[in-house]
PDB file of C-alpha atoms in Angstrom:
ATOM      1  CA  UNK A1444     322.722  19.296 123.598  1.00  0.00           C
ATOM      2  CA  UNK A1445     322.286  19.588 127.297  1.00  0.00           C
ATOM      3  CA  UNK A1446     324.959  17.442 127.842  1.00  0.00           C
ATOM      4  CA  UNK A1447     327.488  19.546 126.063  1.00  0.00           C
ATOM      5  CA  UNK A1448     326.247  22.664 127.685  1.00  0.00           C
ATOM      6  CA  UNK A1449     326.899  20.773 131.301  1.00  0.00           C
ATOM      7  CA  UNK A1450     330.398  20.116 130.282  1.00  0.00           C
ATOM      8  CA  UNK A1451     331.139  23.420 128.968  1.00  0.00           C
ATOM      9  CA  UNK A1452     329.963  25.302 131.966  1.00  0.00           C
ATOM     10  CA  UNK A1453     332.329  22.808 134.031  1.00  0.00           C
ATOM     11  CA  UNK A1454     334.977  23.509 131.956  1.00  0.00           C
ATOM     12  CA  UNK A1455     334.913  27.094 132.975  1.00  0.00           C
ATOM     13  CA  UNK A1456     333.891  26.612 136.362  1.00  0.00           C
ATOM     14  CA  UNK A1457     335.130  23.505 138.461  1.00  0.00           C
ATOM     15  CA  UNK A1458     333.165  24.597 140.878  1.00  0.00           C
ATOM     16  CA  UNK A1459     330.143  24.170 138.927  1.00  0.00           C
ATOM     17  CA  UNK A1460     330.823  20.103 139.619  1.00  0.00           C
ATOM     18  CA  UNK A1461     329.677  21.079 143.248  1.00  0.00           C
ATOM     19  CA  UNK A1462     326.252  20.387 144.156  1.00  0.00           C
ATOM     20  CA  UNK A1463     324.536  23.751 144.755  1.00  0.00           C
ATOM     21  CA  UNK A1464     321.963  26.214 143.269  1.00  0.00           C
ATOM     22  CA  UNK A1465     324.817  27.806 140.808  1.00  0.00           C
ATOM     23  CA  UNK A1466     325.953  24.438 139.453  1.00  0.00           C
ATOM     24  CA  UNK A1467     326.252  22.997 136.168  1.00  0.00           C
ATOM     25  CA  UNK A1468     322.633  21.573 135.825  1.00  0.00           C
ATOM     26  CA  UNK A1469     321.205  25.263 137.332  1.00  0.00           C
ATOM     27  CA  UNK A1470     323.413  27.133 134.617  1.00  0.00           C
ATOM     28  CA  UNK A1471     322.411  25.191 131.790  1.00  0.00           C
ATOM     29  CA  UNK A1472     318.194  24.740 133.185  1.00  0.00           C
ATOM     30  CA  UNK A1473     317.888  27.611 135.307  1.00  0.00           C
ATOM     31  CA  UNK A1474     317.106  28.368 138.731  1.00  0.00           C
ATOM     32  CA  UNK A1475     315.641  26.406 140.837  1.00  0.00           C
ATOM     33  CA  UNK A1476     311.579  26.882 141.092  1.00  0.00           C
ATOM     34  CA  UNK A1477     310.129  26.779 144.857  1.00  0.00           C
ATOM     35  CA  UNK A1478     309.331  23.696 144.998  1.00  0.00           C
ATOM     36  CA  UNK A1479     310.629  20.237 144.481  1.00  0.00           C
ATOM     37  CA  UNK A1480     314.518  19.766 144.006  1.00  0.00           C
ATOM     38  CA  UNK A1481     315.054  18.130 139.913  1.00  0.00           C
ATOM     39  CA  UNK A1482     317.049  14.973 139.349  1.00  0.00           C
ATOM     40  CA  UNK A1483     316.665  14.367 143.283  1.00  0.00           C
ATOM     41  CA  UNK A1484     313.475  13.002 143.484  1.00  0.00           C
ATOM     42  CA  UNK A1485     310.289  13.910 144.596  1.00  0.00           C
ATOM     43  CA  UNK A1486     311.050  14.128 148.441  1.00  0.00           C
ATOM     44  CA  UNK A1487     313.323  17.047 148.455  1.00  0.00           C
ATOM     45  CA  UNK A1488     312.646  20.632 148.859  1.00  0.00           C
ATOM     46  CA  UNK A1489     315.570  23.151 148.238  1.00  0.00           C
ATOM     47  CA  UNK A1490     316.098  24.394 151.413  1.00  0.00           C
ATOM     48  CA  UNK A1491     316.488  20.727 152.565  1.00  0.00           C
ATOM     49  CA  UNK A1492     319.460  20.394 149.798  1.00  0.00           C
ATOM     50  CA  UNK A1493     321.254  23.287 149.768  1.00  0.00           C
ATOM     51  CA  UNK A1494     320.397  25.298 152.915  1.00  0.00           C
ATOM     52  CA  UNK A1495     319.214  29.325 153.058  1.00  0.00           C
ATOM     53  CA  UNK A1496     320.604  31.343 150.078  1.00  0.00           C
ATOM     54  CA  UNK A1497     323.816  33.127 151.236  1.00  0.00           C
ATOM     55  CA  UNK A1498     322.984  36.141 152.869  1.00  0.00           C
ATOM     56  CA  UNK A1499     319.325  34.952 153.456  1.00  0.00           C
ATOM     57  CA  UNK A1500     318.035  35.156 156.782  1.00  0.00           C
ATOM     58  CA  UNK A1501     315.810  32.551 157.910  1.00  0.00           C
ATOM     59  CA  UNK A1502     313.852  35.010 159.632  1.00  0.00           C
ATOM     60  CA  UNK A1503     312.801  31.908 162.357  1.00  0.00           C
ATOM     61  CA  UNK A1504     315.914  31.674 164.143  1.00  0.00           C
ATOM     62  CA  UNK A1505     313.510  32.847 166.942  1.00  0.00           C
ATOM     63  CA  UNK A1506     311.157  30.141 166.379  1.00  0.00           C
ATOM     64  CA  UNK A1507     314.358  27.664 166.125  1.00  0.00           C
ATOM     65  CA  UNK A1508     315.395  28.808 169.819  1.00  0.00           C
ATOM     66  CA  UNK A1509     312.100  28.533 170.997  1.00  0.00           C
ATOM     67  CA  UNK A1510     311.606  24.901 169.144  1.00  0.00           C
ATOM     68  CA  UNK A1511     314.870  24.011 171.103  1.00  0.00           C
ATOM     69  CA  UNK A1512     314.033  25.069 174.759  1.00  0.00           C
ATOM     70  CA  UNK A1513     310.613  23.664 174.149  1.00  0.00           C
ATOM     71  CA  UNK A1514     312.376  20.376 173.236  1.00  0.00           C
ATOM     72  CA  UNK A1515     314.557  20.559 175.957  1.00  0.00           C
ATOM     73  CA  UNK A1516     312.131  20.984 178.433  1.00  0.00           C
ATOM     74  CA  UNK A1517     310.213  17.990 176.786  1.00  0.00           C
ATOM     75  CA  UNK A1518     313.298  15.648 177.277  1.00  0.00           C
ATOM     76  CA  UNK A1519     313.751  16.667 181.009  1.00  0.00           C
ATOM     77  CA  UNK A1520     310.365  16.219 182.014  1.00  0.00           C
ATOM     78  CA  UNK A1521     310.596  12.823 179.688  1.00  0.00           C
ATOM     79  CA  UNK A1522     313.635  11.821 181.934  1.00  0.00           C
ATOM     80  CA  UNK A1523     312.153  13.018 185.170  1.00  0.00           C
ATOM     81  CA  UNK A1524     308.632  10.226 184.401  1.00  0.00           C
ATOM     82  CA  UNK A1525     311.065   7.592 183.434  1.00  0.00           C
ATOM     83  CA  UNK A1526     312.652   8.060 186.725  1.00  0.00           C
ATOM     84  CA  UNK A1527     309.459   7.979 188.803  1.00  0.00           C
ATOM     85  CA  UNK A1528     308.141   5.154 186.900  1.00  0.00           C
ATOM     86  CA  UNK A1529     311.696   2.921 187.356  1.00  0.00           C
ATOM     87  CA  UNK A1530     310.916   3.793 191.698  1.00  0.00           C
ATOM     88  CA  UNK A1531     307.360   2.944 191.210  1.00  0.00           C
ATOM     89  CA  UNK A1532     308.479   0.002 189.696  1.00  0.00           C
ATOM     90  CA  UNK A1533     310.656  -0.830 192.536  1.00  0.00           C
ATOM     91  CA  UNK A1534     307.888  -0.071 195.296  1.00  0.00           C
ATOM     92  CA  UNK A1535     305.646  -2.805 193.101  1.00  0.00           C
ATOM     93  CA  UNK A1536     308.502  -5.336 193.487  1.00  0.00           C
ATOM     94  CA  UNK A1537     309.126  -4.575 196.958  1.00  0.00           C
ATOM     95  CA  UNK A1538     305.317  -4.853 197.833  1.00  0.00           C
ATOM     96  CA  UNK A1539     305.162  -8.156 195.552  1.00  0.00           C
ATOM     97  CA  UNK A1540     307.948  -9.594 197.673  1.00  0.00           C
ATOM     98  CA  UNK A1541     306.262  -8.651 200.962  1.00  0.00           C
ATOM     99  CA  UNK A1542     303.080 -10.284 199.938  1.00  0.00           C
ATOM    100  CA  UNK A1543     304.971 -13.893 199.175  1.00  0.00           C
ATOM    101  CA  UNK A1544     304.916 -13.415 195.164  1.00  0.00           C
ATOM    102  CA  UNK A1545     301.399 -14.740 195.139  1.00  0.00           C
ATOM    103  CA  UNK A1546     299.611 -12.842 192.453  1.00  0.00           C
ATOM    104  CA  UNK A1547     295.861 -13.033 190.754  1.00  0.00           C
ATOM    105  CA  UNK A1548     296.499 -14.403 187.738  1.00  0.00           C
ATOM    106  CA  UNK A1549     294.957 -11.458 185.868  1.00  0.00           C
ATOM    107  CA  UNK A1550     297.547  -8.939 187.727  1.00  0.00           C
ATOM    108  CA  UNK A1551     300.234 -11.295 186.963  1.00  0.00           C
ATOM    109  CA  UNK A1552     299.214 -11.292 183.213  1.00  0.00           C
ATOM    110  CA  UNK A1553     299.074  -7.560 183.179  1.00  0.00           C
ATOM    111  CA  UNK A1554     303.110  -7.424 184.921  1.00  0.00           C
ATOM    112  CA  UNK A1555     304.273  -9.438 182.335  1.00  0.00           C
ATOM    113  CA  UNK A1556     302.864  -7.646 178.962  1.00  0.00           C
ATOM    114  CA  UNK A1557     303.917  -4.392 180.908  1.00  0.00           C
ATOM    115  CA  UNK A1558     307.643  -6.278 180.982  1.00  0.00           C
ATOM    116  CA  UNK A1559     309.180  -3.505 182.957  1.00  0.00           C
ATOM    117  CA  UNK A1560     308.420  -4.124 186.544  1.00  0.00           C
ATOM    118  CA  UNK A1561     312.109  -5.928 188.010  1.00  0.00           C
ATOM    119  CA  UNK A1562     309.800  -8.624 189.875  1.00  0.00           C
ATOM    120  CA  UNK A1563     311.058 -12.642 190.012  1.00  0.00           C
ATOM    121  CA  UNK A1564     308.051 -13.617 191.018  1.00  0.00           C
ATOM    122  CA  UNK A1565     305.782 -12.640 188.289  1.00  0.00           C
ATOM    123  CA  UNK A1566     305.755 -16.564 186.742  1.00  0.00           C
ATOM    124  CA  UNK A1567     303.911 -17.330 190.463  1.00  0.00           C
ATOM    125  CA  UNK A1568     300.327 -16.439 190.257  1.00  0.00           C
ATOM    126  CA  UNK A1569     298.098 -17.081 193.345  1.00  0.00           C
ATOM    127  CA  UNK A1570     295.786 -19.861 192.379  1.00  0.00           C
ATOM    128  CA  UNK A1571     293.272 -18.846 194.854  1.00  0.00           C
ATOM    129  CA  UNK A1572     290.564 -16.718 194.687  1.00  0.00           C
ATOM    130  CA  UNK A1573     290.836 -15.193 198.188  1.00  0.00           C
ATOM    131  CA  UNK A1574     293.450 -12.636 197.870  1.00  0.00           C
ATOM    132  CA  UNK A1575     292.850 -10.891 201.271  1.00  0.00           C
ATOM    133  CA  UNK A1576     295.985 -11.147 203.242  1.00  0.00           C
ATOM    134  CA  UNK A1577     294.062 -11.111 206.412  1.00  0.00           C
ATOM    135  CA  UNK A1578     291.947 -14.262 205.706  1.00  0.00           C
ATOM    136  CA  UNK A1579     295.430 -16.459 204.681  1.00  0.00           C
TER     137      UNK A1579
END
């Protein structure tokens, strides 16, 4: 029976065929109820299927703005901490080098899970235990 009724209302209406709120399944069961989408599963709401209603205002295109610069402003300062950490990075390398690559092993251990620091001589922890660069 509800098959029938499908294919007569897309008889009359191609455009029935489409998915939206006005096609053949919504004719023949009737409108949507807030809630979950039918025959889509139980993941999707109807604003995430077919939009707003034509016509509908949102009424948080403010929010949406606001959401956006927010997220912009998140990305930038994002970018700007990836930047200082890539020169601190750099300075640790540089001060590595300058110290002959000798490392305590428990600093070297911590430069290699961290996996970011551009240092070659990470592999070459001191094997001393006097690490003052005075008393060599």
């Amino acid at each position: 029976m509800i098959k029938e009724a499908i294919a007569n209302v897309e008889r009359q209406d191609e455009s029935s065929k489409h998915l939206s709120q006005n096609d053949s399944l919504a004719q023949v069961l009737g409108k949507e109820h807030p809630g979950r989408v039918r025959t889509l599963g139980a993941e999707l709401c109807p604003t995430q299927v077919f939009g707003n209603a034509a016509g509908q205002s949102s009424g948080s295109s403010e929010q949406n703005e606001e959401y956006e610069r927010r997220i912009a402003e998140l990305i930038a300062k994002i970018e700007e901490e990836q930047a200082k950490r890539q020169l601190m990075g750099k300075v640790l390398g540089y001060i590595i080098q300058q110290q002959g690559g000798n490392l305590p092993a428990d600093v070297a251990v911590t430069l290699d899970d961290l996996g970011s620091i551009p240092t070659s001589s990470r592999a070459r922890p001191s094997s001393s235990g006097n690490h003052d660069p005075q008393q060599k």
